[in-house]
Coordinates of C-alpha atoms in Angstrom, one line a residue:
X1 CA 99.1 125.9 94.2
X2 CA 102.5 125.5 95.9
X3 CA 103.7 127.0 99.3
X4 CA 105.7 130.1 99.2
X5 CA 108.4 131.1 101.2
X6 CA 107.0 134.1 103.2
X7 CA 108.9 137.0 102.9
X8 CA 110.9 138.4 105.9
X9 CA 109.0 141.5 107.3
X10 CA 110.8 144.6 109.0
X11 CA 109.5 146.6 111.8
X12 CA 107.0 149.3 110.7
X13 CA 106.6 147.6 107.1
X14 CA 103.0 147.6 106.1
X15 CA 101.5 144.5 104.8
X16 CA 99.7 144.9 101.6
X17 CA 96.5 142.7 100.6
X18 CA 98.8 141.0 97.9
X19 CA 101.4 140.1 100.6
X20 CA 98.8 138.6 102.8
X21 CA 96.7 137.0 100.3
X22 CA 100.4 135.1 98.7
X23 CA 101.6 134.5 102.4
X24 CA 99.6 134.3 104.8
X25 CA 96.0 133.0 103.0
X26 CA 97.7 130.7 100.3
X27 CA 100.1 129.2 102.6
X28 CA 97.2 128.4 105.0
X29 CA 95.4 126.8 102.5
X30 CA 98.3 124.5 101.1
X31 CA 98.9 123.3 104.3
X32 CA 95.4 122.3 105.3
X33 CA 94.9 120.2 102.1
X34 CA 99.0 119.6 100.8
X35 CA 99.3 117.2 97.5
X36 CA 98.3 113.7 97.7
X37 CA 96.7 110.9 96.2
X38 CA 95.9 107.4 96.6
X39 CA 96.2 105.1 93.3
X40 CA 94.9 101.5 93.3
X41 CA 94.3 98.6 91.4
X42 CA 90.9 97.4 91.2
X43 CA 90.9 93.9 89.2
X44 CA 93.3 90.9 89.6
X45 CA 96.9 91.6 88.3
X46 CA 99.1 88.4 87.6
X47 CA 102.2 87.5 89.3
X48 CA 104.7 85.1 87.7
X49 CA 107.2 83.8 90.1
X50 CA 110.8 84.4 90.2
X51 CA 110.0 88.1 88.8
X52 CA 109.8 91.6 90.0
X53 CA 106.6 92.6 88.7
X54 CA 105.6 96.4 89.0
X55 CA 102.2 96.7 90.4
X56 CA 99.0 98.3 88.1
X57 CA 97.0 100.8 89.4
X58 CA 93.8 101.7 87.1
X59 CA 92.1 103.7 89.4
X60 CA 92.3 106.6 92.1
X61 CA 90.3 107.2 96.1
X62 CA 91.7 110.9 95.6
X63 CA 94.3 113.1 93.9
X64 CA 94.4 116.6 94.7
X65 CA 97.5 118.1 92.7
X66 CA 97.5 115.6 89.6
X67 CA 99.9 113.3 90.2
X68 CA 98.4 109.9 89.2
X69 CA 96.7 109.4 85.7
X70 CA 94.9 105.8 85.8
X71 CA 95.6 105.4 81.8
X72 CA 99.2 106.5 80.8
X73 CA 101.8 105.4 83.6
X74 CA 99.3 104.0 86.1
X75 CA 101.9 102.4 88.2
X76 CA 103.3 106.0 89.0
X77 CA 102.5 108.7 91.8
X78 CA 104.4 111.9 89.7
X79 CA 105.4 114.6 91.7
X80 CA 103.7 118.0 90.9
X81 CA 105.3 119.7 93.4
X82 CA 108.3 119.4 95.0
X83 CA 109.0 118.7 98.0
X84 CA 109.2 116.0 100.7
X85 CA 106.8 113.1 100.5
X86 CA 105.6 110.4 102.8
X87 CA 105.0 107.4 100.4
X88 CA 103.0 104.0 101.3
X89 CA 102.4 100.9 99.4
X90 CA 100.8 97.5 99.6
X91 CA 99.7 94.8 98.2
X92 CA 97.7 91.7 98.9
X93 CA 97.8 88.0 97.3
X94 CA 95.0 85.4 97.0
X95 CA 94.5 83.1 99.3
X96 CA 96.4 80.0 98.8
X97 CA 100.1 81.3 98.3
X98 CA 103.1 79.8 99.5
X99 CA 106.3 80.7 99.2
X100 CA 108.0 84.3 100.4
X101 CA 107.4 87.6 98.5
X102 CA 108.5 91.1 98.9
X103 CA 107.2 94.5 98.4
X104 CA 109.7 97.2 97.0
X105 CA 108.8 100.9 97.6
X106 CA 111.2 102.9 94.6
X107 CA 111.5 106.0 92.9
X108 CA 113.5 108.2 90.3
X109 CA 114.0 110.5 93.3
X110 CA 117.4 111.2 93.6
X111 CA 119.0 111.0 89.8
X112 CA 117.8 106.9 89.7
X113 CA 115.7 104.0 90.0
X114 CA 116.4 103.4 93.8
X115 CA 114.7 101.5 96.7
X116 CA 113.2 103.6 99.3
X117 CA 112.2 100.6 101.6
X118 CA 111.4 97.1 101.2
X119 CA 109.9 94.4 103.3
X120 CA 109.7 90.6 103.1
X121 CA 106.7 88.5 103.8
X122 CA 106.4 84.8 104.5
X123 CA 103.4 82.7 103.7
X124 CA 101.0 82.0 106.5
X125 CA 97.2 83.3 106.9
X126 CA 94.5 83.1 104.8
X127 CA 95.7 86.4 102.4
X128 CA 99.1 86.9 102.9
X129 CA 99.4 91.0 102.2
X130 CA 102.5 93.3 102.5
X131 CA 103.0 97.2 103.4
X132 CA 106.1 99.6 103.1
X133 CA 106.3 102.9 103.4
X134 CA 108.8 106.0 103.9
X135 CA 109.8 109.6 102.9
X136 CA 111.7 110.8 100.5
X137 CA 112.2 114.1 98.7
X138 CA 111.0 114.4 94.9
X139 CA 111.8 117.1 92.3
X140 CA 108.7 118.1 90.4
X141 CA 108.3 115.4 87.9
X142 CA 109.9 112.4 89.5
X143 CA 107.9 110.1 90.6
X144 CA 107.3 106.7 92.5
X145 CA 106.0 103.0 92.3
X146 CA 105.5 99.9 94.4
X147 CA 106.5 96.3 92.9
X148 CA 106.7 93.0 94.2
X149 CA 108.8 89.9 94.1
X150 CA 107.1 86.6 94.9
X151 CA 109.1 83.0 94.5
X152 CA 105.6 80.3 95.2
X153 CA 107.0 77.9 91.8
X154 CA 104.1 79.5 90.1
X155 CA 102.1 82.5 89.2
X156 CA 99.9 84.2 92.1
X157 CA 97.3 86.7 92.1
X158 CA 97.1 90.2 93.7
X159 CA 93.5 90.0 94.5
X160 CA 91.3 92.7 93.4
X161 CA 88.9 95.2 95.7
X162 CA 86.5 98.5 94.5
X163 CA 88.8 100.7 96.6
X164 CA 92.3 100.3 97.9
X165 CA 91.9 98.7 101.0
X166 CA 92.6 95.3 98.8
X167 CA 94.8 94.6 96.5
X168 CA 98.0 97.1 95.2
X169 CA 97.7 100.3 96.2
X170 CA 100.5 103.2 96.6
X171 CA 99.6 106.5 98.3
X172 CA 102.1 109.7 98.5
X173 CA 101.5 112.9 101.0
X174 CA 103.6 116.0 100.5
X175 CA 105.2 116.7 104.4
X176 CA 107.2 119.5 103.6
X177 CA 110.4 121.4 101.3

């Protein structure tokens, strides 16, 4: 279901069932639960250094207007509807990294490949682990992905987790037209 523009009423117009139902009841419901979904990755995924490496993510916390499949394209949030979305992504190495990695936020929104955000970690802590996030408006059918860049000398682990509160995940929530 996508929002629709209410209509613009004139004095002494009568509001049919229809009209209310469409504007009104529809509208009310979108915008209590709008599109969103949370993808994530639940095993180990492989990083080789040097490499921008776009992040796996096999399986979903929620997805309530179909816009992540975890078989064909599981890297991808696909816009179903249009509109404006608030996007986050993250990711999480082993412990045991040095080095500096990033975390790239992109999308085909736009007409391209482009960067919406990115952000730059440096080693230190026990798991180092990176977030971006930002908006950006999306056509039905574009779609976004999170990737990561990570320069240790040698290949690194995203570690794993049963929901996304560990390793990659990407989640998008639609904010408006």
């Amino acid at each position: 279901m996508a929002f629709t523009e209410p209509m613009t009423f004139s004095a002494g117009a009568v509001l049919t069932a229809s009209q209310m139902n469409t504007y009104v009841r529809d509208n009310v419901d979108f915008l209590s639960e709008p599109p969103r979904a949370l993808a994530y990755h639940n095993t180990t995924q492989s990083i080789s250094t040097a490499t921008e490496t776009i992040m796996a993510c096999n399986s979903e916390e929620y997805d309530s207007d179909t816009m992540h499949d975890p078989s064909t394209n599981n890297e991808r949030l696909t816009a179903s509807t249009a509109g404006t979305y608030l996007l986050n992504g993250a990711c999480a190495f082993a412990s045991g990294y040095t080095g500096r990695f990033f975390i790239y936020l992109k999308s085909t929104g736009g007409g391209g490949h482009t960067a919406i955000l990115d952000h730059h970690c440096s080693a230190g802590g026990s798991q180092p682990q990176g977030m971006v996030g930002g908006t950006i408006a999306l056509a039905a059918a574009e779609y976004a992905w999170i990737s990561v860049y990570q320069e240790s000398g040698g290949a690194l682990n995203i570690t794993s987790g049963a929901t996304n509160r560990a390793g990659a995940s990407i989640a998008a929530t639609w904010i408006g037209e």
